[in-house]
């Protein structure tokens, strides 16, 4: 029925693209932003509840949990969450995502970039480079070299000598 919310995922789109496995990462990120705007710690606590139990994964259109974790950890420029267990949870989410960037950087990418090689590599490379730098700023890893490689790749230090930045 038109205009009715559903409790489950929507219909699968043809082609197998843009499939989400959870909505909790999106609600966690939204709750963190509401906490920052309102100062109401109820939103911070809800963000932590949504993040708890999520599988570690890279930052992507389908996974905003690393950004929620980075904010709770204090890596986005705001003070870290004042509640130590929530800060630790945020830092752990960020660290797990940063580990994925490091794995791609050292093992899975033919050109030593933190993005997974394949369709959408530039987006993945940029996202994982950002997570590597945020993990460094949050004090959960020392991955500035990974972020630098992602940036340099995007700006032309690649086999084609071409920048992937447009505009």
Tab-separated table of C-alpha atoms in Angstrom:
chain	number	residue	atom	x	y	z
A	1	UNK	CA	0.000	0.000	0.000
A	2	UNK	CA	1.212	3.454	-0.826
A	3	UNK	CA	2.430	5.528	2.103
A	4	UNK	CA	2.682	2.625	4.545
A	5	UNK	CA	5.881	1.960	6.460
A	6	UNK	CA	7.180	-1.597	6.594
A	7	UNK	CA	9.058	-3.314	9.384
A	8	UNK	CA	11.392	-5.124	7.009
A	9	UNK	CA	13.571	-4.299	4.044
A	10	UNK	CA	12.012	-3.027	0.856
A	11	UNK	CA	11.878	-5.001	-2.378
A	12	UNK	CA	15.169	-5.989	-3.983
A	13	UNK	CA	16.157	-3.847	-6.916
A	14	UNK	CA	17.079	-5.517	-10.215
A	15	UNK	CA	20.778	-6.058	-10.826
A	16	UNK	CA	21.807	-6.835	-7.264
A	17	UNK	CA	22.989	-3.306	-6.465
A	18	UNK	CA	22.435	-1.204	-3.369
A	19	UNK	CA	21.439	-3.899	-0.943
A	20	UNK	CA	21.505	-3.026	2.734
A	21	UNK	CA	21.753	-5.570	5.508
A	22	UNK	CA	20.749	-3.267	8.376
A	23	UNK	CA	19.365	0.151	9.134
A	24	UNK	CA	20.920	0.386	12.580
A	25	UNK	CA	24.085	2.091	11.334
A	26	UNK	CA	21.999	4.901	9.824
A	27	UNK	CA	20.022	5.384	13.035
A	28	UNK	CA	23.249	5.359	15.063
A	29	UNK	CA	24.733	8.109	12.902
A	30	UNK	CA	21.508	10.117	13.047
A	31	UNK	CA	21.327	9.745	16.821
A	32	UNK	CA	24.920	10.957	17.201
A	33	UNK	CA	24.113	14.031	15.125
A	34	UNK	CA	20.972	14.704	17.201
A	35	UNK	CA	23.045	14.396	20.371
A	36	UNK	CA	25.559	16.926	19.037
A	37	UNK	CA	22.834	19.384	18.027
A	38	UNK	CA	20.614	19.085	21.109
A	39	UNK	CA	23.052	18.038	23.823
A	40	UNK	CA	20.513	15.438	24.961
A	41	UNK	CA	22.514	12.391	26.110
A	42	UNK	CA	19.504	10.166	25.416
A	43	UNK	CA	20.436	10.385	21.721
A	44	UNK	CA	24.067	9.504	22.496
A	45	UNK	CA	22.884	6.465	24.458
A	46	UNK	CA	20.567	5.433	21.616
A	47	UNK	CA	23.444	5.745	19.156
A	48	UNK	CA	25.470	3.366	21.310
A	49	UNK	CA	22.580	0.923	21.484
A	50	UNK	CA	22.287	0.905	17.680
A	51	UNK	CA	26.054	0.438	17.243
A	52	UNK	CA	26.263	-2.442	19.714
A	53	UNK	CA	26.525	-5.744	17.902
A	54	UNK	CA	26.962	-4.344	14.384
A	55	UNK	CA	29.510	-6.189	12.275
A	56	UNK	CA	32.664	-4.230	11.538
A	57	UNK	CA	32.741	-3.006	7.978
A	58	UNK	CA	34.183	-0.316	5.774
A	59	UNK	CA	32.676	3.125	5.388
A	60	UNK	CA	30.356	3.046	2.378
A	61	UNK	CA	26.966	4.283	1.212
A	62	UNK	CA	25.516	1.272	2.996
A	63	UNK	CA	27.461	1.664	6.239
A	64	UNK	CA	27.664	4.898	8.211
A	65	UNK	CA	28.581	3.193	11.489
A	66	UNK	CA	32.271	4.189	11.188
A	67	UNK	CA	31.278	7.872	11.141
A	68	UNK	CA	29.075	7.430	14.207
A	69	UNK	CA	31.947	5.632	15.921
A	70	UNK	CA	34.431	8.329	14.889
A	71	UNK	CA	32.238	11.025	16.404
A	72	UNK	CA	31.741	9.169	19.699
A	73	UNK	CA	35.510	8.573	19.788
A	74	UNK	CA	36.233	12.282	19.338
A	75	UNK	CA	37.854	11.977	15.905
A	76	UNK	CA	35.524	14.376	14.050
A	77	UNK	CA	36.588	17.477	15.961
A	78	UNK	CA	34.087	17.405	18.814
A	79	UNK	CA	35.025	16.131	22.276
A	80	UNK	CA	34.672	12.377	22.702
A	81	UNK	CA	31.594	10.995	24.415
A	82	UNK	CA	31.853	11.703	28.154
A	83	UNK	CA	30.598	8.218	29.010
A	84	UNK	CA	33.743	5.980	28.924
A	85	UNK	CA	31.991	2.769	27.751
A	86	UNK	CA	30.280	4.675	24.917
A	87	UNK	CA	33.545	6.346	23.926
A	88	UNK	CA	35.238	2.934	23.922
A	89	UNK	CA	32.451	1.483	21.771
A	90	UNK	CA	32.831	4.346	19.279
A	91	UNK	CA	36.605	3.955	19.169
A	92	UNK	CA	36.254	0.186	18.667
A	93	UNK	CA	33.867	0.688	15.733
A	94	UNK	CA	36.303	3.186	14.206
A	95	UNK	CA	39.282	0.892	14.825
A	96	UNK	CA	37.534	-2.074	13.174
A	97	UNK	CA	36.744	-0.017	10.082
A	98	UNK	CA	40.315	1.305	10.002
A	99	UNK	CA	41.577	-2.285	10.150
A	100	UNK	CA	39.575	-2.977	6.990
A	101	UNK	CA	41.283	-0.016	5.303
A	102	UNK	CA	44.677	-1.311	6.397
A	103	UNK	CA	43.864	-4.830	5.174
A	104	UNK	CA	42.931	-3.501	1.739
A	105	UNK	CA	46.028	-1.281	1.726
A	106	UNK	CA	48.426	-4.110	2.546
A	107	UNK	CA	46.780	-7.232	1.148
A	108	UNK	CA	43.841	-6.825	-1.191
A	109	UNK	CA	44.683	-3.902	-3.466
A	110	UNK	CA	46.988	-4.332	-6.435
A	111	UNK	CA	48.133	-0.689	-6.168
A	112	UNK	CA	48.457	-0.308	-2.416
A	113	UNK	CA	45.367	1.811	-1.850
A	114	UNK	CA	42.949	1.392	1.049
A	115	UNK	CA	39.880	1.015	-1.159
A	116	UNK	CA	38.773	-2.397	-2.318
A	117	UNK	CA	39.694	-2.787	-5.979
A	118	UNK	CA	36.740	-3.095	-8.316
A	119	UNK	CA	33.777	-1.057	-9.471
A	120	UNK	CA	33.576	2.086	-7.360
A	121	UNK	CA	37.241	1.962	-6.342
A	122	UNK	CA	37.643	5.744	-6.236
A	123	UNK	CA	34.753	6.115	-3.788
A	124	UNK	CA	35.941	3.236	-1.650
A	125	UNK	CA	39.504	4.553	-1.722
A	126	UNK	CA	38.404	8.010	-0.611
A	127	UNK	CA	36.166	6.667	2.149
A	128	UNK	CA	38.781	4.294	3.503
A	129	UNK	CA	41.466	6.978	3.337
A	130	UNK	CA	39.207	9.236	5.406
A	131	UNK	CA	38.608	6.472	7.961
A	132	UNK	CA	42.366	5.850	8.183
A	133	UNK	CA	42.949	9.523	9.002
A	134	UNK	CA	40.045	9.624	11.466
A	135	UNK	CA	41.455	6.559	13.241
A	136	UNK	CA	44.776	8.377	13.526
A	137	UNK	CA	43.069	11.501	14.905
A	138	UNK	CA	41.016	9.392	17.325
A	139	UNK	CA	44.164	7.707	18.614
A	140	UNK	CA	42.998	4.182	17.774
A	141	UNK	CA	45.561	3.535	15.019
A	142	UNK	CA	48.506	5.193	13.295
A	143	UNK	CA	47.402	5.160	9.662
A	144	UNK	CA	48.331	8.590	8.328
A	145	UNK	CA	50.430	6.868	5.632
A	146	UNK	CA	47.323	4.993	4.442
A	147	UNK	CA	45.307	8.220	4.247
A	148	UNK	CA	48.159	9.934	2.392
A	149	UNK	CA	48.302	7.124	-0.180
A	150	UNK	CA	44.543	7.356	-0.750
A	151	UNK	CA	44.784	11.128	-1.267
A	152	UNK	CA	47.775	10.880	-3.596
A	153	UNK	CA	46.043	8.187	-5.670
A	154	UNK	CA	42.975	10.393	-6.049
A	155	UNK	CA	45.098	13.375	-7.100
A	156	UNK	CA	47.076	11.566	-9.807
A	157	UNK	CA	49.708	9.296	-8.307
A	158	UNK	CA	48.311	6.258	-10.088
A	159	UNK	CA	49.219	4.225	-13.202
A	160	UNK	CA	47.396	6.713	-15.445
A	161	UNK	CA	48.785	9.887	-13.888
A	162	UNK	CA	45.251	11.256	-13.825
A	163	UNK	CA	43.334	12.937	-11.019
A	164	UNK	CA	40.002	11.408	-10.083
A	165	UNK	CA	38.838	14.723	-8.608
A	166	UNK	CA	36.401	16.544	-10.865
A	167	UNK	CA	34.982	20.015	-10.420
